[in-house]
Coordinates of C-alpha atoms in Angstrom, one line a residue:
X7 CA 134.0 218.0 238.8
X8 CA 133.0 219.4 235.3
X9 CA 132.3 217.6 232.4
X10 CA 132.3 218.8 228.8
X11 CA 132.3 217.7 225.2
X12 CA 132.2 213.9 224.2
X13 CA 132.8 213.1 228.0
X14 CA 129.5 214.9 228.9
X15 CA 127.5 213.2 226.0
X16 CA 128.6 209.8 227.0
X17 CA 127.9 210.4 230.5
X18 CA 124.1 211.3 229.7
X19 CA 123.8 208.0 227.9
X20 CA 125.3 205.9 230.7
X21 CA 125.3 207.8 233.9
X22 CA 127.4 206.6 237.3
X23 CA 124.8 205.2 239.6
X24 CA 127.3 205.8 242.5
X25 CA 127.4 209.2 242.1
X26 CA 126.0 211.8 244.7
X27 CA 124.6 214.0 241.7
X28 CA 124.7 215.9 238.6
X29 CA 123.9 219.7 237.7
X30 CA 122.6 220.3 234.4
X31 CA 122.6 224.0 233.5
X32 CA 122.1 226.2 230.1
X33 CA 120.2 229.1 228.7
X34 CA 118.0 226.8 226.5
X35 CA 115.7 225.4 228.8
X36 CA 114.5 222.8 225.9
X37 CA 118.2 221.6 225.7
X38 CA 118.6 221.3 229.3
X39 CA 115.1 219.2 229.7
X40 CA 115.9 216.7 227.0
X41 CA 119.5 216.0 228.7
X42 CA 117.8 215.7 231.9
X43 CA 115.2 213.3 230.8
X44 CA 117.7 211.4 229.1
X45 CA 120.1 210.8 232.2
X46 CA 117.3 210.2 234.3
X47 CA 115.8 207.4 232.1
X48 CA 119.4 206.2 231.6
X49 CA 120.0 206.1 235.4
X50 CA 116.7 204.8 236.7
X51 CA 114.9 203.0 233.9
X52 CA 111.5 203.9 232.3
X53 CA 109.5 202.7 235.1
X54 CA 110.9 204.8 238.0
X55 CA 107.9 207.4 238.4
X56 CA 105.4 204.3 238.4
X57 CA 107.7 202.8 241.3
X58 CA 108.0 206.0 243.2
X59 CA 111.7 206.0 242.8
X60 CA 111.9 209.5 241.2
X61 CA 110.9 212.6 243.4
X62 CA 110.4 215.8 241.8
X63 CA 110.9 219.0 243.5
X64 CA 110.0 222.5 242.3
X65 CA 112.4 225.3 243.2
X66 CA 109.7 227.4 244.5
X67 CA 108.7 224.6 246.8
X68 CA 112.1 224.0 248.1
X69 CA 112.3 227.7 248.8
X70 CA 109.4 227.5 251.1
X71 CA 110.6 224.2 252.7
X72 CA 114.5 223.8 252.7
X73 CA 114.0 220.4 254.2
X74 CA 112.4 218.8 251.4
X75 CA 115.4 218.0 249.5
X76 CA 117.1 216.3 252.3
X77 CA 114.2 214.4 253.6
X78 CA 114.0 213.2 250.0
X79 CA 117.5 212.0 249.6
X80 CA 117.2 210.0 252.7
X81 CA 113.7 208.6 252.2
X82 CA 113.5 204.9 251.8
X83 CA 111.7 203.5 248.8
X84 CA 109.0 200.7 248.4
X85 CA 110.4 199.4 245.3
X86 CA 113.9 198.2 244.7
X87 CA 116.5 200.0 242.4
X88 CA 118.3 203.3 242.2
X89 CA 116.4 206.3 243.3
X90 CA 117.1 210.1 242.4
X91 CA 115.6 213.4 243.6
X92 CA 115.1 216.0 240.7
X93 CA 115.3 219.6 241.4
X94 CA 113.9 222.0 238.4
X95 CA 115.0 225.1 237.7
X96 CA 117.3 225.8 240.7
X97 CA 119.0 229.2 241.0
X98 CA 122.0 230.3 243.1
X99 CA 119.4 231.6 245.8
X100 CA 119.1 227.7 246.7
X101 CA 122.7 227.0 246.3
X102 CA 123.1 226.8 250.3
X103 CA 120.0 224.6 250.8
X104 CA 121.5 222.3 248.0
X105 CA 124.8 222.2 249.7
X106 CA 123.4 221.2 252.8
X107 CA 121.8 218.1 251.4
X108 CA 125.0 217.4 249.5
X109 CA 127.0 217.4 252.6
X110 CA 124.8 214.9 254.2
X111 CA 124.6 212.7 251.2
X112 CA 126.1 209.1 251.9
X113 CA 126.2 206.0 249.7
X114 CA 122.9 204.5 249.1
X115 CA 120.7 207.6 249.4
X116 CA 119.1 209.0 246.2
X117 CA 121.0 210.8 243.9
X118 CA 120.5 214.4 243.3
X119 CA 119.7 215.8 239.8
X120 CA 119.4 219.6 239.6
X121 CA 118.6 221.8 236.5
X122 CA 119.4 225.4 236.2
X123 CA 119.3 228.2 233.5
X124 CA 122.3 229.9 232.6
X125 CA 125.0 230.2 235.4
X126 CA 128.1 232.0 235.3
X127 CA 131.6 230.7 236.3
X128 CA 131.4 232.2 239.6
X129 CA 128.0 230.7 240.4
X130 CA 127.6 229.3 243.9
X131 CA 125.6 226.3 242.5
X132 CA 128.1 225.5 240.0
X133 CA 130.7 225.4 242.7
X134 CA 128.5 223.0 244.8
X135 CA 128.8 220.2 242.2
X136 CA 131.9 221.4 240.2
X137 CA 134.0 221.3 243.7
X138 CA 132.6 217.9 244.9
X139 CA 134.6 214.8 244.2
X140 CA 131.6 212.7 243.8
X141 CA 129.3 214.8 241.5
X142 CA 129.2 216.3 238.0
X143 CA 128.3 219.6 236.4
X144 CA 127.7 219.9 232.7
X145 CA 126.6 223.0 230.8
X146 CA 124.5 223.0 227.9
X147 CA 125.2 225.5 225.3
X148 CA 123.8 226.5 221.9
X149 CA 126.6 224.5 219.9
X150 CA 125.1 222.1 217.2
X151 CA 124.9 218.4 218.1
X152 CA 128.4 216.6 217.4
X153 CA 128.5 213.7 215.0
X154 CA 128.5 211.3 218.0
X155 CA 125.4 212.9 219.4
X156 CA 123.6 212.7 216.0
X157 CA 124.7 208.9 215.6
X158 CA 123.4 208.3 219.1
X159 CA 119.8 209.8 218.2
X160 CA 119.7 207.8 214.8
X161 CA 120.7 204.6 216.7
X162 CA 117.9 205.1 219.4
X163 CA 115.5 205.9 216.5
X164 CA 116.5 202.6 214.8
X165 CA 118.0 204.2 211.7
X166 CA 121.0 202.1 210.5
X167 CA 121.7 203.0 207.0
X168 CA 122.2 206.3 205.3
X169 CA 123.8 207.4 201.9
X170 CA 126.7 209.9 202.4
X171 CA 124.7 212.6 200.8
X172 CA 121.8 212.0 203.2
X173 CA 124.1 212.0 206.3
X174 CA 125.3 215.3 205.1
X175 CA 121.9 216.7 205.0
X176 CA 120.9 215.5 208.3
X177 CA 123.9 216.9 210.0
X178 CA 123.1 220.3 208.2
X179 CA 119.5 219.9 209.5
X180 CA 120.8 219.5 212.9
X181 CA 122.6 222.7 213.0
X182 CA 119.7 224.5 211.6
X183 CA 116.8 223.0 214.0
X184 CA 116.4 223.1 217.9
X185 CA 117.0 220.0 219.5
X186 CA 113.5 219.0 220.3
X187 CA 112.6 219.8 216.6
X188 CA 115.6 217.7 215.3
X189 CA 114.7 214.7 217.5
X190 CA 111.1 214.9 216.3
X191 CA 112.3 214.9 212.7
X192 CA 114.5 211.7 213.2
X193 CA 111.7 210.1 214.7
X194 CA 109.5 211.1 211.7
X195 CA 112.2 209.7 209.6
X196 CA 112.3 206.4 211.5
X197 CA 108.6 205.9 210.8
X198 CA 108.9 207.2 207.3
X199 CA 111.5 204.4 206.6
X200 CA 109.7 201.6 208.6
X201 CA 110.0 198.2 206.8
X202 CA 112.3 199.7 204.1
X203 CA 115.7 197.8 203.8
X204 CA 117.1 200.5 201.9
X205 CA 119.4 203.3 203.0
X206 CA 118.1 206.7 203.8
X207 CA 118.5 209.0 200.9
X208 CA 118.3 212.9 200.7
X209 CA 114.7 212.7 198.9
X210 CA 113.7 211.0 202.4
X211 CA 115.3 213.7 204.5
X212 CA 113.6 216.1 202.3
X213 CA 110.2 214.4 203.0
X214 CA 110.5 214.4 206.7
X215 CA 112.2 217.8 207.3
X216 CA 110.1 220.8 208.5
X217 CA 108.8 222.7 205.6
X218 CA 109.9 226.5 205.6
X219 CA 107.8 227.7 202.6
X220 CA 104.4 227.1 202.0
X221 CA 104.2 224.1 199.1
X222 CA 101.9 226.4 196.9
X223 CA 104.4 229.2 196.9
X224 CA 107.5 227.2 196.4
X225 CA 105.6 225.5 193.3
X226 CA 105.1 228.9 192.0
X227 CA 108.6 230.1 192.6
X228 CA 109.9 227.2 190.5
X229 CA 107.2 228.0 187.9
X230 CA 108.7 231.4 187.7
X231 CA 112.3 230.4 187.8
X232 CA 112.1 227.7 185.3
X233 CA 110.3 229.7 182.9
X234 CA 107.0 227.8 182.6
X235 CA 104.9 231.0 181.9
X236 CA 102.0 229.0 180.7
X237 CA 101.4 227.5 184.2
X238 CA 101.7 230.8 186.0
X239 CA 97.9 232.0 185.7
X240 CA 96.3 228.9 187.0
X241 CA 98.8 228.7 190.0
X242 CA 98.1 232.7 190.6
X243 CA 94.3 231.8 190.7
X244 CA 94.7 229.4 193.4
X245 CA 97.0 231.3 195.6
X246 CA 94.9 234.2 195.3
X247 CA 92.0 231.8 196.4
X248 CA 93.9 230.9 199.5
X249 CA 94.3 234.2 200.6
X250 CA 98.0 234.9 200.0
X251 CA 98.7 238.7 199.8
X252 CA 100.8 240.1 196.9
X253 CA 103.4 241.4 199.4
X254 CA 103.9 238.2 201.0
X255 CA 104.7 236.6 197.4
X256 CA 107.1 239.4 196.5
X257 CA 108.9 239.1 199.9
X258 CA 109.4 235.0 199.3
X259 CA 110.2 235.6 195.6
X260 CA 112.8 238.1 196.6
X261 CA 114.1 235.5 199.1
X262 CA 114.3 232.6 196.6
X263 CA 115.9 234.8 193.9
X264 CA 118.7 236.1 196.3
X265 CA 119.4 232.8 197.4
X266 CA 119.7 231.6 193.7
X267 CA 122.1 234.9 193.3
X268 CA 124.1 233.8 196.4
X269 CA 124.7 230.3 194.9
X270 CA 125.5 231.5 191.3
X271 CA 128.1 234.0 192.9
X272 CA 129.8 231.4 195.1
X273 CA 133.5 230.9 194.0
X274 CA 133.1 227.2 194.3
X275 CA 129.9 227.2 192.0
X276 CA 126.4 227.3 192.8
X277 CA 126.4 223.5 194.3
X278 CA 128.8 224.8 196.9
X279 CA 126.7 228.2 197.4
X280 CA 123.7 226.1 198.1
X281 CA 125.4 224.0 200.5
X282 CA 126.3 227.0 202.7
X283 CA 122.8 228.3 202.9
X284 CA 121.0 228.5 206.3
X285 CA 118.6 227.1 206.9
X286 CA 120.0 224.2 205.1
X287 CA 118.3 223.2 201.7
X288 CA 117.8 219.4 201.0
X289 CA 117.2 216.8 198.5
X290 CA 115.3 217.6 195.2
X291 CA 114.7 221.1 196.2
X292 CA 118.6 221.5 196.5
X293 CA 119.2 220.0 193.1
X294 CA 116.5 222.0 191.7
X295 CA 117.7 225.1 193.1
X296 CA 121.3 224.3 191.8
X297 CA 119.9 224.0 188.3
X298 CA 118.0 227.3 188.5
X299 CA 121.0 229.2 189.7
X300 CA 123.0 227.6 186.6
X301 CA 120.6 228.3 184.1
X302 CA 120.0 232.0 185.3
X303 CA 123.6 233.2 185.8
X304 CA 124.9 236.1 188.3
X305 CA 123.9 239.0 185.6
X306 CA 120.3 237.6 184.6
X307 CA 119.5 237.1 188.6
X308 CA 120.8 240.6 189.3
X309 CA 118.2 242.0 186.6
X310 CA 115.6 239.7 188.3
X311 CA 116.4 241.1 191.7
X312 CA 115.9 244.7 190.5
X313 CA 112.5 244.0 189.1
X314 CA 111.4 242.2 192.5
X315 CA 112.5 245.2 194.3
X316 CA 110.8 247.6 192.3
X317 CA 107.6 245.7 192.4
X318 CA 108.1 245.2 196.2
X319 CA 108.6 249.0 196.6
X320 CA 105.3 249.7 194.3
X321 CA 103.3 247.3 196.3
X322 CA 104.3 249.2 199.6
X323 CA 103.6 252.4 198.4
X324 CA 100.4 254.5 197.9
X325 CA 100.0 253.2 194.1
X326 CA 96.3 252.5 193.4
X327 CA 97.4 249.8 190.8
X328 CA 95.8 246.4 191.6
X329 CA 98.6 244.7 193.5
X330 CA 97.9 241.1 192.7
X331 CA 98.2 242.2 189.0
X332 CA 101.5 243.9 189.7
X333 CA 103.1 241.1 191.3
X334 CA 101.9 238.7 188.6
X335 CA 103.2 240.9 185.9
X336 CA 106.4 240.6 187.4
X337 CA 106.7 237.0 187.8
X338 CA 105.3 236.8 184.1
X339 CA 108.5 238.9 183.0
X340 CA 110.7 236.6 185.2
X341 CA 109.5 233.5 183.5
X342 CA 110.0 235.0 180.3
X343 CA 113.5 236.0 181.1
X344 CA 114.4 232.6 182.2
X345 CA 113.6 231.2 178.7
X346 CA 116.5 233.5 177.1

């Protein structure tokens, strides 16, 4: 049988120990692996490998010895408790071998857990599980995690209290990150909030979310966008000492000001424009960019973009002008514009 949506999510968290087996397939190997780890742990417990109740079989090994799976399914363990045989990265070429073990399966045998890459609707391997009355097939796709999945991840991490704004930020983050990165971020957030009795805030999310821009560059862009021209020189000296190239600064400045322009141009206002950005922007940085977009306005941001585009083209041309001086001059012009 085939499971999808919430039913699949619930099955991963609480699998049926009396089922013959489960096929998990999908193009994203990380997503498939995370789900496989979750279901095996829920089915067998955390000590399954130490108690030899979990047998792992590589697809290449099974191709060389087709009897391995059937033998492992029937083997009697030394320790009591449920058992499973895990076949990793199977393909349609192993469908007949797996189908043979499935046909011979009886109650009390080890459950068969199979993972695979992307499989079409006509896949022979899928049909082995989808047409069996005592087995499930679950496809893992690139859709962002559902609200229920995010709540389950938070519950496992021990995070119980969040402000509505932080919840919104976390859901945006879940759509932007790979599943493994998102879970690591939630684990980091749980450690960050350890011992605190207050709800998670957008600032906490921001502190734990993966950085998308170097901190020093981010500081520089805020100096420029907020018109703090007197702070520009020392910051440029520090970044030059770190070896950051002028072209890289131009690219990141263009990205920042284009984001401000998109926010300022949104019919719902800068706040709505910032909320639509991908990857999402969180916490204090979101509030800061919203204020910058409101302060600049559409027309001055268009002027700023024109200056940055011209500077970028000059930096990439055969001009012999000192490149760091060119980009610093452009930033100085922008910071003076911000004061108008």
